[in-house]
Short mmCIF file of C-alpha atoms in Angstrom, two decimals:
data_model
loop_
_atom_site.label_atom_id
_atom_site.label_comp_id
_atom_site.label_asym_id
_atom_site.label_seq_id
_atom_site.Cartn_x
_atom_site.Cartn_y
_atom_site.Cartn_z
CA UNK A 1 -12.02 -46.07 99.96
CA UNK A 2 -12.36 -42.29 100.10
CA UNK A 3 -14.80 -39.88 101.73
CA UNK A 4 -15.67 -37.28 99.04
CA UNK A 5 -14.43 -33.74 99.65
CA UNK A 6 -17.33 -31.33 99.11
CA UNK A 7 -17.17 -27.82 97.68
CA UNK A 8 -20.15 -25.50 97.29
CA UNK A 9 -20.16 -22.20 95.39
CA UNK A 10 -22.67 -19.63 94.12
CA UNK A 11 -22.72 -16.10 92.73
CA UNK A 12 -24.67 -14.56 95.66
CA UNK A 13 -21.63 -12.96 97.39
CA UNK A 14 -20.56 -11.25 94.15
CA UNK A 15 -21.90 -8.17 92.38
CA UNK A 16 -21.90 -6.97 88.78
CA UNK A 17 -18.98 -8.02 86.59
CA UNK A 18 -17.26 -9.75 89.50
CA UNK A 19 -19.87 -12.54 89.24
CA UNK A 20 -18.59 -13.51 85.82
CA UNK A 21 -14.98 -13.23 86.90
CA UNK A 22 -15.69 -15.59 89.77
CA UNK A 23 -17.56 -17.89 87.38
CA UNK A 24 -14.48 -18.03 85.13
CA UNK A 25 -12.36 -19.16 88.07
CA UNK A 26 -14.91 -21.81 89.02
CA UNK A 27 -15.03 -23.20 85.47
CA UNK A 28 -11.24 -23.49 85.34
CA UNK A 29 -11.05 -25.11 88.77
CA UNK A 30 -13.64 -27.74 87.97
CA UNK A 31 -13.73 -28.26 84.19
CA UNK A 32 -10.23 -27.40 82.93
CA UNK A 33 -9.10 -24.09 81.43
CA UNK A 34 -11.71 -21.93 79.63
CA UNK A 35 -11.91 -18.50 78.02
CA UNK A 36 -15.29 -17.09 79.08
CA UNK A 37 -17.13 -14.57 76.89
CA UNK A 38 -18.35 -11.29 78.37
CA UNK A 39 -21.86 -11.49 79.84
CA UNK A 40 -24.86 -10.13 77.97
CA UNK A 41 -26.70 -9.33 81.21
CA UNK A 42 -25.73 -8.16 84.70
CA UNK A 43 -28.24 -10.56 86.27
CA UNK A 44 -26.10 -13.64 85.77
CA UNK A 45 -26.49 -16.30 88.48
CA UNK A 46 -24.90 -19.69 88.97
CA UNK A 47 -24.34 -22.30 91.66
CA UNK A 48 -22.20 -25.40 91.86
CA UNK A 49 -21.72 -28.34 94.19
CA UNK A 50 -18.69 -30.58 93.60
CA UNK A 51 -17.69 -33.80 95.34
CA UNK A 52 -14.18 -35.19 94.75
CA UNK A 53 -12.84 -38.60 95.73
CA UNK A 54 -9.50 -39.77 94.35
CA UNK A 55 -9.66 -39.46 90.58
CA UNK A 56 -13.43 -39.06 90.52
CA UNK A 57 -15.33 -35.75 90.58
CA UNK A 58 -19.12 -35.27 90.57
CA UNK A 59 -20.34 -31.74 89.74
CA UNK A 60 -23.93 -30.55 90.10
CA UNK A 61 -24.18 -27.18 88.32
CA UNK A 62 -26.89 -24.61 87.54
CA UNK A 63 -26.10 -21.51 85.48
CA UNK A 64 -27.75 -18.75 83.47
CA UNK A 65 -26.97 -18.30 79.74
CA UNK A 66 -23.24 -17.99 79.11
CA UNK A 67 -20.59 -19.15 76.68
CA UNK A 68 -16.93 -20.16 76.76
CA UNK A 69 -14.18 -21.66 74.62
CA UNK A 70 -11.27 -24.08 75.04
CA UNK A 71 -8.81 -23.54 72.21
CA UNK A 72 -5.66 -25.58 71.51
CA UNK A 73 -3.54 -23.34 73.74
CA UNK A 74 -5.80 -23.78 76.76
CA UNK A 75 -5.96 -27.53 76.14
CA UNK A 76 -2.16 -27.70 76.26
CA UNK A 77 -2.08 -25.72 79.51
CA UNK A 78 -4.38 -28.16 81.32
CA UNK A 79 -2.95 -30.42 84.01
CA UNK A 80 -3.70 -34.03 83.19
CA UNK A 81 -6.29 -35.54 80.86
CA UNK A 82 -9.84 -36.24 81.95
CA UNK A 83 -13.08 -37.68 80.58
CA UNK A 84 -16.38 -35.87 81.23
CA UNK A 85 -19.83 -37.46 81.06
CA UNK A 86 -22.52 -34.77 81.28
CA UNK A 87 -26.22 -35.31 81.97
CA UNK A 88 -28.56 -32.39 81.21
CA UNK A 89 -31.45 -32.16 83.68
CA UNK A 90 -33.01 -28.89 82.41
CA UNK A 91 -32.31 -26.06 79.98
CA UNK A 92 -30.53 -25.91 76.64
CA UNK A 93 -26.89 -25.85 75.61
CA UNK A 94 -25.04 -25.90 72.30
CA UNK A 95 -21.70 -27.70 72.18
CA UNK A 96 -19.03 -27.72 69.51
CA UNK A 97 -16.49 -30.47 70.12
CA UNK A 98 -13.77 -31.76 67.82
CA UNK A 99 -15.35 -29.96 64.84
CA UNK A 100 -18.89 -31.28 65.43
CA UNK A 101 -21.93 -29.31 66.65
CA UNK A 102 -24.40 -30.71 69.20
CA UNK A 103 -27.67 -29.35 70.64
CA UNK A 104 -28.37 -30.58 74.18
CA UNK A 105 -31.55 -30.47 76.24
CA UNK A 106 -33.12 -32.25 79.20
CA UNK A 107 -32.32 -35.98 79.23
CA UNK A 108 -29.31 -35.78 76.94
CA UNK A 109 -25.93 -37.26 77.89
CA UNK A 110 -22.84 -35.75 76.29
CA UNK A 111 -19.35 -37.27 76.47
CA UNK A 112 -16.22 -35.18 75.94
CA UNK A 113 -12.57 -35.18 76.95
CA UNK A 114 -9.99 -32.55 77.80
CA UNK A 115 -7.63 -33.30 74.90
CA UNK A 116 -9.57 -31.52 72.14
CA UNK A 117 -10.80 -27.92 71.60
CA UNK A 118 -14.46 -27.17 72.25
CA UNK A 119 -16.99 -24.42 72.94
CA UNK A 120 -20.28 -24.26 74.81
CA UNK A 121 -23.15 -21.82 74.63
CA UNK A 122 -25.89 -22.06 77.27
CA UNK A 123 -29.01 -20.55 75.67
CA UNK A 124 -31.52 -21.37 78.43
CA UNK A 125 -30.87 -21.64 82.18
CA UNK A 126 -29.05 -24.93 82.49
CA UNK A 127 -28.98 -27.62 85.16
CA UNK A 128 -26.47 -30.37 84.51
CA UNK A 129 -24.51 -33.04 86.36
CA UNK A 130 -21.01 -33.86 85.17
CA UNK A 131 -18.96 -36.91 86.08
CA UNK A 132 -15.20 -36.40 85.59
CA UNK A 133 -12.55 -39.12 85.76
CA UNK A 134 -9.05 -39.83 84.38
CA UNK A 135 -9.15 -40.26 80.59
CA UNK A 136 -6.76 -43.18 81.05
CA UNK A 137 -9.73 -45.29 82.21
CA UNK A 138 -11.41 -44.97 78.80
CA UNK A 139 -8.12 -45.49 76.95
CA UNK A 140 -7.63 -48.75 78.85
CA UNK A 141 -11.00 -50.03 77.66
CA UNK A 142 -10.77 -48.77 74.07
CA UNK A 143 -7.04 -48.35 73.39
CA UNK A 144 -7.41 -48.12 69.62
CA UNK A 145 -10.80 -46.47 69.21
CA UNK A 146 -11.53 -44.25 72.23
CA UNK A 147 -11.42 -41.07 70.13
CA UNK A 148 -14.10 -42.29 67.73
CA UNK A 149 -16.78 -43.19 70.25
CA UNK A 150 -20.14 -41.31 70.08
CA UNK A 151 -20.33 -38.04 72.01
CA UNK A 152 -24.10 -37.57 72.30
CA UNK A 153 -25.68 -40.83 73.41
CA UNK A 154 -28.83 -41.83 71.51
CA UNK A 155 -32.18 -41.40 73.27
CA UNK A 156 -33.51 -44.78 74.34
CA UNK A 157 -30.12 -46.50 74.26
CA UNK A 158 -29.36 -48.83 77.14
CA UNK A 159 -26.15 -47.06 78.16
CA UNK A 160 -27.86 -43.64 78.20
CA UNK A 161 -30.65 -44.96 80.45
CA UNK A 162 -28.25 -46.70 82.84
CA UNK A 163 -25.81 -43.77 83.00
CA UNK A 164 -28.64 -41.31 83.62
CA UNK A 165 -29.77 -43.29 86.66
CA UNK A 166 -26.21 -43.76 87.93
CA UNK A 167 -25.19 -40.10 87.56
CA UNK A 168 -28.39 -38.85 89.19
CA UNK A 169 -27.81 -41.14 92.16
CA UNK A 170 -24.24 -39.94 92.59
CA UNK A 171 -25.25 -36.36 93.50
CA UNK A 172 -27.45 -37.57 96.34
CA UNK A 173 -26.16 -36.26 99.68
CA UNK A 174 -26.25 -39.76 101.19
CA UNK A 175 -23.94 -40.97 98.42
CA UNK A 176 -21.45 -38.09 98.63
CA UNK A 177 -21.21 -38.39 102.41
CA UNK A 178 -20.27 -42.09 102.35
CA UNK A 179 -16.88 -43.71 101.75
CA UNK A 180 -16.64 -44.69 98.08
CA UNK A 181 -14.26 -46.70 95.93
CA UNK A 182 -13.52 -44.20 93.15
CA UNK A 183 -11.63 -46.75 91.04
CA UNK A 184 -14.49 -49.24 91.09
CA UNK A 185 -17.01 -46.51 90.25
CA UNK A 186 -14.88 -45.31 87.34
CA UNK A 187 -14.59 -48.84 85.98
CA UNK A 188 -18.33 -49.49 86.34
CA UNK A 189 -19.15 -46.22 84.59
CA UNK A 190 -16.80 -46.91 81.68
CA UNK A 191 -18.21 -50.44 81.39
CA UNK A 192 -21.73 -49.02 81.02
CA UNK A 193 -20.56 -46.30 78.62
CA UNK A 194 -18.68 -48.65 76.29
CA UNK A 195 -20.92 -51.67 76.76
CA UNK A 196 -23.85 -49.96 75.09
CA UNK A 197 -21.88 -48.82 72.05
CA UNK A 198 -23.31 -50.16 68.85
CA UNK A 199 -21.13 -52.63 67.00
CA UNK A 200 -23.53 -52.84 64.06
CA UNK A 201 -24.21 -50.48 61.20
CA UNK A 202 -21.19 -48.24 61.78
CA UNK A 203 -20.38 -47.84 58.10
CA UNK A 204 -21.66 -44.27 58.13
CA UNK A 205 -18.78 -43.31 60.38
CA UNK A 206 -16.24 -46.06 59.72
CA UNK A 207 -15.01 -47.96 56.73
CA UNK A 208 -16.12 -51.56 56.34
CA UNK A 209 -12.72 -52.65 57.64
CA UNK A 210 -12.98 -50.44 60.73
CA UNK A 211 -16.49 -51.73 61.42
CA UNK A 212 -15.26 -55.32 61.22
CA UNK A 213 -12.31 -54.47 63.47
CA UNK A 214 -14.66 -52.96 66.07
CA UNK A 215 -16.84 -56.10 66.03
CA UNK A 216 -13.86 -58.42 66.40
CA UNK A 217 -12.44 -56.35 69.27
CA UNK A 218 -15.84 -56.50 70.95
CA UNK A 219 -15.88 -60.29 70.50
CA UNK A 220 -12.43 -60.53 72.08
CA UNK A 221 -13.53 -58.41 75.04
CA UNK A 222 -16.47 -60.74 75.65
CA UNK A 223 -14.26 -63.86 75.61
CA UNK A 224 -11.14 -62.70 77.50
CA UNK A 225 -11.74 -65.25 80.25
CA UNK A 226 -11.83 -68.15 77.77
CA UNK A 227 -8.38 -69.84 77.76
CA UNK A 228 -9.10 -71.09 74.22
CA UNK A 229 -9.43 -67.56 72.86
CA UNK A 230 -7.00 -67.33 69.96
CA UNK A 231 -6.69 -66.73 66.23
CA UNK A 232 -8.36 -69.98 65.13
CA UNK A 233 -11.21 -69.68 67.63
CA UNK A 234 -11.93 -66.04 66.66
CA UNK A 235 -11.89 -66.82 62.93
CA UNK A 236 -14.14 -69.87 63.30
CA UNK A 237 -16.63 -68.17 65.62
CA UNK A 238 -16.93 -65.16 63.30
CA UNK A 239 -17.03 -67.28 60.12
CA UNK A 240 -14.00 -65.64 58.53
CA UNK A 241 -10.65 -66.98 57.39
CA UNK A 242 -7.49 -66.61 59.46
CA UNK A 243 -6.00 -64.63 56.58
CA UNK A 244 -8.92 -62.20 56.58
CA UNK A 245 -8.68 -61.85 60.38
CA UNK A 246 -5.03 -60.82 60.08
CA UNK A 247 -5.95 -58.37 57.30
CA UNK A 248 -8.63 -56.69 59.45
CA UNK A 249 -6.07 -56.08 62.22
CA UNK A 250 -3.38 -54.88 59.79
CA UNK A 251 -2.75 -51.16 60.26
CA UNK A 252 -4.51 -51.11 63.65
CA UNK A 253 -1.29 -50.85 65.62
CA UNK A 254 -1.20 -54.44 66.86
CA UNK A 255 -1.59 -58.01 65.65
CA UNK A 256 -4.49 -60.16 66.80
CA UNK A 257 -2.32 -61.98 69.34
CA UNK A 258 -0.84 -58.72 70.65
CA UNK A 259 -4.30 -57.23 71.08
CA UNK A 260 -5.57 -60.27 73.01
CA UNK A 261 -2.56 -60.22 75.33
CA UNK A 262 -2.81 -56.48 75.95
CA UNK A 263 -6.52 -56.70 76.77
CA UNK A 264 -5.92 -59.60 79.16
CA UNK A 265 -3.13 -57.65 80.86
CA UNK A 266 -5.37 -54.59 81.17
CA UNK A 267 -8.14 -56.70 82.71
CA UNK A 268 -5.68 -58.21 85.20
CA UNK A 269 -4.35 -54.76 86.06
CA UNK A 270 -7.85 -53.45 86.75
CA UNK A 271 -8.44 -56.33 89.18
CA UNK A 272 -5.05 -55.81 90.84
CA UNK A 273 -5.89 -52.12 91.36
CA UNK A 274 -9.37 -52.89 92.66
CA UNK A 275 -9.45 -52.92 96.50
CA UNK A 276 -12.40 -55.31 96.36
CA UNK A 277 -10.09 -57.92 94.77
CA UNK A 278 -7.39 -57.85 97.46
CA UNK A 279 -8.40 -61.24 98.82
CA UNK A 280 -7.95 -62.83 95.41
CA UNK A 281 -4.47 -64.13 94.63
CA UNK A 282 -2.44 -62.86 91.69
CA UNK A 283 -2.37 -66.36 90.21
CA UNK A 284 -6.17 -66.61 90.41
CA UNK A 285 -6.52 -63.29 88.61
CA UNK A 286 -4.13 -64.18 85.79
CA UNK A 287 -5.70 -67.64 85.30
CA UNK A 288 -9.17 -66.07 85.23
CA UNK A 289 -8.21 -64.01 82.18
CA UNK A 290 -6.80 -66.84 80.13
CA UNK A 291 -3.13 -66.93 81.13
CA UNK A 292 -2.04 -70.53 81.65
CA UNK A 293 1.37 -69.79 83.18
CA UNK A 294 1.93 -67.32 86.01
CA UNK A 295 5.63 -66.86 85.22
CA UNK A 296 4.80 -65.97 81.62
CA UNK A 297 2.08 -63.61 82.85
CA UNK A 298 4.48 -61.85 85.24
CA UNK A 299 7.08 -61.44 82.49
CA UNK A 300 4.59 -59.89 80.04
CA UNK A 301 3.14 -57.73 82.81
CA UNK A 302 6.58 -56.28 83.64
CA UNK A 303 7.21 -55.62 79.95
CA UNK A 304 3.90 -53.76 79.61
CA UNK A 305 3.86 -51.73 82.85
CA UNK A 306 7.51 -51.67 84.01
CA UNK A 307 6.54 -53.16 87.37
CA UNK A 308 5.54 -56.53 88.77
CA UNK A 309 1.93 -57.50 89.49
CA UNK A 310 2.81 -57.51 93.21
CA UNK A 311 4.12 -53.94 92.97
CA UNK A 312 0.86 -52.80 91.38
CA UNK A 313 -1.14 -54.34 94.19
CA UNK A 314 1.15 -52.87 96.91
CA UNK A 315 1.00 -49.36 95.41
CA UNK A 316 -2.80 -49.59 95.30
CA UNK A 317 -2.96 -50.67 98.95
CA UNK A 318 -0.60 -47.84 99.98
CA UNK A 319 -2.73 -45.12 98.41
CA UNK A 320 -5.96 -46.38 99.92
#
């Protein structure tokens, strides 16, 4: 559990061009490295309130029209990789991320990460809340498809509605002054983000094979706790042949069995790293995710993470 560290900033103490220079420093400190364009007006104003706890950062920001760019060089110079989930409360902003253009306004949620070039152009005084966390969290949930997930969440979608409420709550002063479990919050946020992703009708963006692969991976995620989850069960439940199942996974980087094992290991690791699960034994955790033999589980866990399950739990306890 961590008490968030708070940081407040605004342009009031600065004058003229120094406001924009200070704004450049603030962007880099909070959102990674940016190259900020020269201002079109001397009346630029901005304010920011950031709360940081462990790997989680919540940023409440208001700024006048401005624009900035993150090219490949600046991306390489960043320290660490992070995921950003941005909720627009007021104003307008144009984003260009990974070669795609997006227009954002009040109510929109935009998802981006620090590994790819992007630009933003605020065209109308903007108020936004951004939730930043280690990109590794998303990679753990979607190891083979995290880069292809939607960036602008559809209006009316369940995950947009839930995330909007969650993010708005997280800037409340009562929330940021209380001890929080940043790992648990990150996991809950990623669960909402990925849980609402459509697994139907993706042929516009994916091939038929990729769409089928996404649906089968989603099925596996939903049945990780079933000890009977395996090749025959997946094929029968999805009304496909075992041969076709293997074909869908061909070229994906792992076989069906490898994918199931990796997802079960990731689920166990999340529980082992979760302080709320400390009272639960390692054997109970591994059995809950379909492993029938603790010795086999421990062996595969060491192969995957180069440490024992007990070491993961101890390191988590030490840092909390």
